[in-house]
């Protein structure tokens, strides 16, 4: 138990569906992250929020839409996804965005796009 | 763009054997972390090294940061099945740079 929870753990969706991934951290951290983990690729940083403000968007397609209503919660809204978006989506949190703070990861959501 | 390589990408060994995995780059780093990701879980921090030449030990795991701070190694002595997982190096270039992750070494320890 890392203090970061993610729901759902598994998600199968069609290309026309709309779904959301949820992340919650109970660590009092100020920074939250979304990563995509695909086979044979390094962890890809998608979005970073620091004190609820988005500080980084790594050229992520608009079919992925993040939302950070407060420092404890992070969502990733999905719509019109493609099969190549199938991957493990990991949420992480850290004390803040800067420096080499330890990142605490959730268990991930395994997403399959049909 | 820094080039970060981890080797080997896959390693399957018998319980009790020793192994070393590597993290190499063309860039100099301020510090570097090693994470382990077990199947079905997210990565978990093992260690942070910050000084060139630094050696840190965590039970049977020995981490070394290269003198030039461009590379790092992780040595496991007498591997156990519980060591199975994906080992990720995550260097940090300093300042406002973000931490990046290598592709990882997938280790399988066979009982």
CSV table of C-alpha atoms in Angstrom, one decimal:
chain,number,residue,atom,x,y,z
A,1,UNK,CA,0.0,0.0,0.0
A,2,UNK,CA,1.7,3.2,-1.2
A,3,UNK,CA,-0.9,5.7,-0.2
A,4,UNK,CA,-2.0,6.2,-3.9
A,5,UNK,CA,-5.1,4.4,-5.1
A,6,UNK,CA,-6.3,4.1,-8.7
A,7,UNK,CA,-9.7,3.0,-10.0
A,8,UNK,CA,-10.6,1.1,-12.0
A,9,UNK,CA,-7.8,-1.4,-12.0
A,10,UNK,CA,-8.9,-2.7,-15.4
A,11,UNK,CA,-10.9,-1.0,-18.2
A,12,UNK,CA,-12.0,-2.2,-21.6
A,13,UNK,CA,-13.5,0.4,-23.8
A,14,UNK,CA,-14.5,0.8,-27.4
A,15,UNK,CA,-13.1,3.6,-29.5
A,16,UNK,CA,-16.3,5.7,-29.2
A,17,UNK,CA,-16.7,5.4,-25.5
A,18,UNK,CA,-16.0,8.0,-22.8
A,19,UNK,CA,-14.5,6.9,-19.6
A,20,UNK,CA,-12.5,8.4,-16.7
A,21,UNK,CA,-9.6,7.1,-14.6
A,22,UNK,CA,-9.4,8.2,-11.0
A,23,UNK,CA,-6.4,8.6,-8.7
A,24,UNK,CA,-6.4,9.6,-5.1
A,25,UNK,CA,-3.4,10.1,-2.8
A,26,UNK,CA,-3.5,10.1,1.0
A,27,UNK,CA,0.0,11.4,1.5
A,28,UNK,CA,-0.5,15.2,1.7
A,29,UNK,CA,1.5,15.6,-1.5
A,30,UNK,CA,1.3,18.7,-3.7
A,31,UNK,CA,2.3,17.2,-7.1
A,32,UNK,CA,0.5,14.5,-9.0
A,33,UNK,CA,1.4,12.8,-12.3
A,34,UNK,CA,0.0,10.7,-15.0
A,35,UNK,CA,2.3,8.2,-16.8
A,36,UNK,CA,1.7,5.8,-19.7
A,37,UNK,CA,3.5,2.5,-19.6
A,38,UNK,CA,3.6,0.5,-22.8
A,39,UNK,CA,5.5,-2.7,-23.6
A,40,UNK,CA,9.1,-2.1,-24.8
A,41,UNK,CA,8.9,1.7,-24.0
A,42,UNK,CA,10.1,3.8,-21.1
A,43,UNK,CA,7.5,5.3,-18.7
A,44,UNK,CA,6.1,8.2,-20.6
A,45,UNK,CA,5.2,11.3,-18.5
A,46,UNK,CA,1.9,12.7,-19.7
A,47,UNK,CA,0.8,15.4,-17.3
A,48,UNK,CA,2.1,17.0,-14.1
A,49,UNK,CA,0.0,19.0,-11.6
A,50,UNK,CA,1.7,21.1,-8.9
A,51,UNK,CA,-0.6,22.7,-6.3
A,52,UNK,CA,-3.6,21.9,-8.6
A,53,UNK,CA,-2.0,23.8,-11.5
A,54,UNK,CA,-1.0,21.9,-14.6
A,55,UNK,CA,2.7,22.5,-15.1
A,56,UNK,CA,3.4,20.0,-17.8
A,57,UNK,CA,1.7,18.5,-20.9
A,58,UNK,CA,4.0,16.3,-22.9
A,59,UNK,CA,2.3,16.7,-26.2
A,60,UNK,CA,-0.4,14.4,-25.2
A,61,UNK,CA,-3.3,14.1,-27.7
A,62,UNK,CA,-6.5,16.0,-26.8
A,63,UNK,CA,-8.4,12.7,-26.5
A,64,UNK,CA,-6.8,12.5,-23.0
A,65,UNK,CA,-8.0,15.3,-20.7
A,66,UNK,CA,-6.7,15.6,-17.2
A,67,UNK,CA,-8.5,17.2,-14.3
A,68,UNK,CA,-7.1,18.0,-10.8
A,69,UNK,CA,-9.9,19.4,-8.6
A,70,UNK,CA,-7.7,19.4,-5.5
A,71,UNK,CA,-4.3,18.2,-4.4
A,72,UNK,CA,-5.6,14.8,-3.4
A,73,UNK,CA,-7.5,13.8,-6.6
A,74,UNK,CA,-6.5,13.5,-10.2
A,75,UNK,CA,-8.6,12.3,-13.1
A,76,UNK,CA,-7.9,11.3,-16.7
A,77,UNK,CA,-10.9,11.7,-18.9
A,78,UNK,CA,-10.7,9.5,-22.0
A,79,UNK,CA,-12.7,9.9,-25.3
A,80,UNK,CA,-12.4,8.6,-28.8
A,81,UNK,CA,-9.3,6.5,-28.0
A,82,UNK,CA,-7.3,4.5,-30.4
A,83,UNK,CA,-6.2,0.9,-30.0
A,84,UNK,CA,-2.6,2.1,-29.6
A,85,UNK,CA,-3.7,3.9,-26.5
A,86,UNK,CA,-4.0,0.5,-24.8
A,87,UNK,CA,-1.4,0.5,-21.9
A,88,UNK,CA,-1.0,0.7,-18.2
A,89,UNK,CA,-1.8,4.2,-16.9
A,90,UNK,CA,0.0,5.0,-13.7
A,91,UNK,CA,-0.7,7.8,-11.3
A,92,UNK,CA,2.0,9.1,-9.0
A,93,UNK,CA,2.4,11.8,-6.4
A,94,UNK,CA,5.3,13.5,-4.7
A,95,UNK,CA,5.9,16.3,-2.2
A,96,UNK,CA,6.2,18.8,-5.0
A,97,UNK,CA,7.1,19.0,-8.6
A,98,UNK,CA,10.7,20.1,-8.3
A,99,UNK,CA,13.8,18.2,-7.4
A,100,UNK,CA,14.3,14.5,-7.1
A,101,UNK,CA,11.5,13.8,-4.6
A,102,UNK,CA,10.4,10.2,-4.2
A,103,UNK,CA,7.4,9.5,-6.4
A,104,UNK,CA,4.7,7.3,-4.9
A,105,UNK,CA,2.9,5.3,-7.6
A,106,UNK,CA,-0.5,3.8,-7.6
A,107,UNK,CA,-1.0,0.2,-8.9
A,108,UNK,CA,-2.2,1.5,-12.3
A,109,UNK,CA,-5.2,1.0,-14.6
A,110,UNK,CA,-4.8,-1.5,-17.3
A,111,UNK,CA,-6.6,0.0,-20.3
A,112,UNK,CA,-7.6,-2.0,-23.4
A,113,UNK,CA,-9.1,-0.1,-26.3
A,114,UNK,CA,-11.0,-2.3,-28.8
B,1,UNK,CA,18.0,15.1,-25.6
B,2,UNK,CA,19.7,12.8,-23.2
B,3,UNK,CA,20.1,9.1,-24.2
B,4,UNK,CA,19.4,6.8,-21.4
B,5,UNK,CA,20.0,3.1,-21.7
B,6,UNK,CA,19.4,0.2,-19.3
B,7,UNK,CA,20.9,-3.2,-19.8
B,8,UNK,CA,20.2,-5.9,-20.1
B,9,UNK,CA,16.5,-5.5,-21.0
B,10,UNK,CA,15.7,-9.0,-19.9
B,11,UNK,CA,17.4,-11.3,-17.4
B,12,UNK,CA,16.3,-14.7,-16.2
B,13,UNK,CA,18.5,-16.4,-13.5
B,14,UNK,CA,18.3,-19.2,-11.0
B,15,UNK,CA,17.8,-18.4,-7.3
B,16,UNK,CA,21.1,-17.9,-5.5
B,17,UNK,CA,22.9,-16.4,-8.5
B,18,UNK,CA,24.4,-12.9,-8.5
B,19,UNK,CA,23.6,-10.3,-11.1
B,20,UNK,CA,24.3,-6.7,-12.1
B,21,UNK,CA,22.2,-4.4,-14.2
B,22,UNK,CA,23.3,-1.1,-15.7
B,23,UNK,CA,22.0,2.4,-16.4
B,24,UNK,CA,24.1,4.5,-18.8
B,25,UNK,CA,23.8,7.9,-20.4
B,26,UNK,CA,25.7,10.4,-22.3
B,27,UNK,CA,24.6,13.1,-19.9
B,28,UNK,CA,25.8,14.1,-16.4
B,29,UNK,CA,23.1,13.8,-13.7
B,30,UNK,CA,22.6,15.6,-10.4
B,31,UNK,CA,21.2,12.5,-8.9
B,32,UNK,CA,19.6,9.2,-9.8
B,33,UNK,CA,17.0,6.9,-8.4
B,34,UNK,CA,16.3,3.2,-8.7
B,35,UNK,CA,12.7,1.9,-8.6
B,36,UNK,CA,11.4,-1.7,-8.7
B,37,UNK,CA,8.1,-2.5,-10.2
B,38,UNK,CA,6.5,-5.9,-9.3
B,39,UNK,CA,3.9,-7.5,-11.6
B,40,UNK,CA,0.5,-5.8,-11.2
B,41,UNK,CA,1.9,-2.9,-9.1
B,42,UNK,CA,3.4,0.5,-9.6
B,43,UNK,CA,7.1,1.3,-9.2
B,44,UNK,CA,8.5,1.6,-5.7
B,45,UNK,CA,11.6,3.6,-4.8
B,46,UNK,CA,14.6,1.6,-3.7
B,47,UNK,CA,17.3,4.2,-3.4
B,48,UNK,CA,18.5,7.7,-4.4
B,49,UNK,CA,22.2,8.3,-5.1
B,50,UNK,CA,23.5,11.9,-5.2
B,51,UNK,CA,27.3,11.9,-5.1
B,52,UNK,CA,29.6,10.6,-7.9
B,53,UNK,CA,31.2,7.4,-6.8
B,54,UNK,CA,28.6,6.8,-4.1
B,55,UNK,CA,27.8,3.3,-3.1
B,56,UNK,CA,24.7,2.4,-1.1
B,57,UNK,CA,23.6,-1.0,0.2
B,58,UNK,CA,20.1,-2.2,0.8
B,59,UNK,CA,20.4,-5.7,2.2
B,60,UNK,CA,21.5,-7.8,-0.8
B,61,UNK,CA,21.3,-4.9,-3.2
B,62,UNK,CA,24.3,-2.7,-3.9
B,63,UNK,CA,23.8,0.5,-5.8
B,64,UNK,CA,26.7,2.5,-7.3
B,65,UNK,CA,26.7,6.0,-8.9
B,66,UNK,CA,29.5,6.4,-11.4
B,67,UNK,CA,32.4,8.8,-10.6
B,68,UNK,CA,31.4,10.9,-13.6
B,69,UNK,CA,27.7,10.7,-12.7
B,70,UNK,CA,26.7,9.5,-16.1
B,71,UNK,CA,26.0,5.9,-15.1
B,72,UNK,CA,24.8,3.7,-12.3
B,73,UNK,CA,24.7,0.0,-11.5
B,74,UNK,CA,22.7,-2.3,-9.3
B,75,UNK,CA,24.2,-5.5,-8.1
B,76,UNK,CA,22.1,-8.2,-6.4
B,77,UNK,CA,23.7,-10.9,-4.4
B,78,UNK,CA,22.1,-14.3,-4.0
B,79,UNK,CA,19.0,-13.4,-5.9
B,80,UNK,CA,15.6,-14.6,-4.6
B,81,UNK,CA,12.3,-15.1,-6.3
B,82,UNK,CA,11.0,-12.0,-4.4
B,83,UNK,CA,13.5,-9.9,-6.4
B,84,UNK,CA,11.6,-10.6,-9.6
B,85,UNK,CA,10.4,-7.4,-11.2
B,86,UNK,CA,11.2,-4.5,-13.5
B,87,UNK,CA,14.1,-2.4,-12.3
B,88,UNK,CA,13.9,1.2,-13.5
B,89,UNK,CA,16.6,3.9,-13.2
B,90,UNK,CA,15.4,7.4,-13.0
B,91,UNK,CA,18.0,10.1,-13.3
B,92,UNK,CA,17.5,13.8,-12.6
B,93,UNK,CA,19.4,16.5,-14.4
B,94,UNK,CA,18.9,19.1,-11.8
B,95,UNK,CA,17.2,22.5,-11.6
B,96,UNK,CA,13.7,22.5,-13.2
B,97,UNK,CA,14.3,19.4,-15.2
B,98,UNK,CA,11.9,16.5,-14.7
B,99,UNK,CA,12.9,13.0,-13.6
B,100,UNK,CA,13.0,10.6,-16.6
B,101,UNK,CA,12.7,6.9,-16.5
B,102,UNK,CA,14.7,4.3,-18.4
B,103,UNK,CA,13.1,1.4,-20.2
B,104,UNK,CA,14.0,-0.9,-17.3
B,105,UNK,CA,15.5,-4.3,-16.8
B,106,UNK,CA,13.0,-7.1,-16.4
B,107,UNK,CA,14.4,-9.6,-14.0
B,108,UNK,CA,13.0,-13.1,-13.4
B,109,UNK,CA,14.4,-15.2,-10.6
B,110,UNK,CA,13.5,-18.9,-10.9
B,111,UNK,CA,13.2,-20.9,-7.7
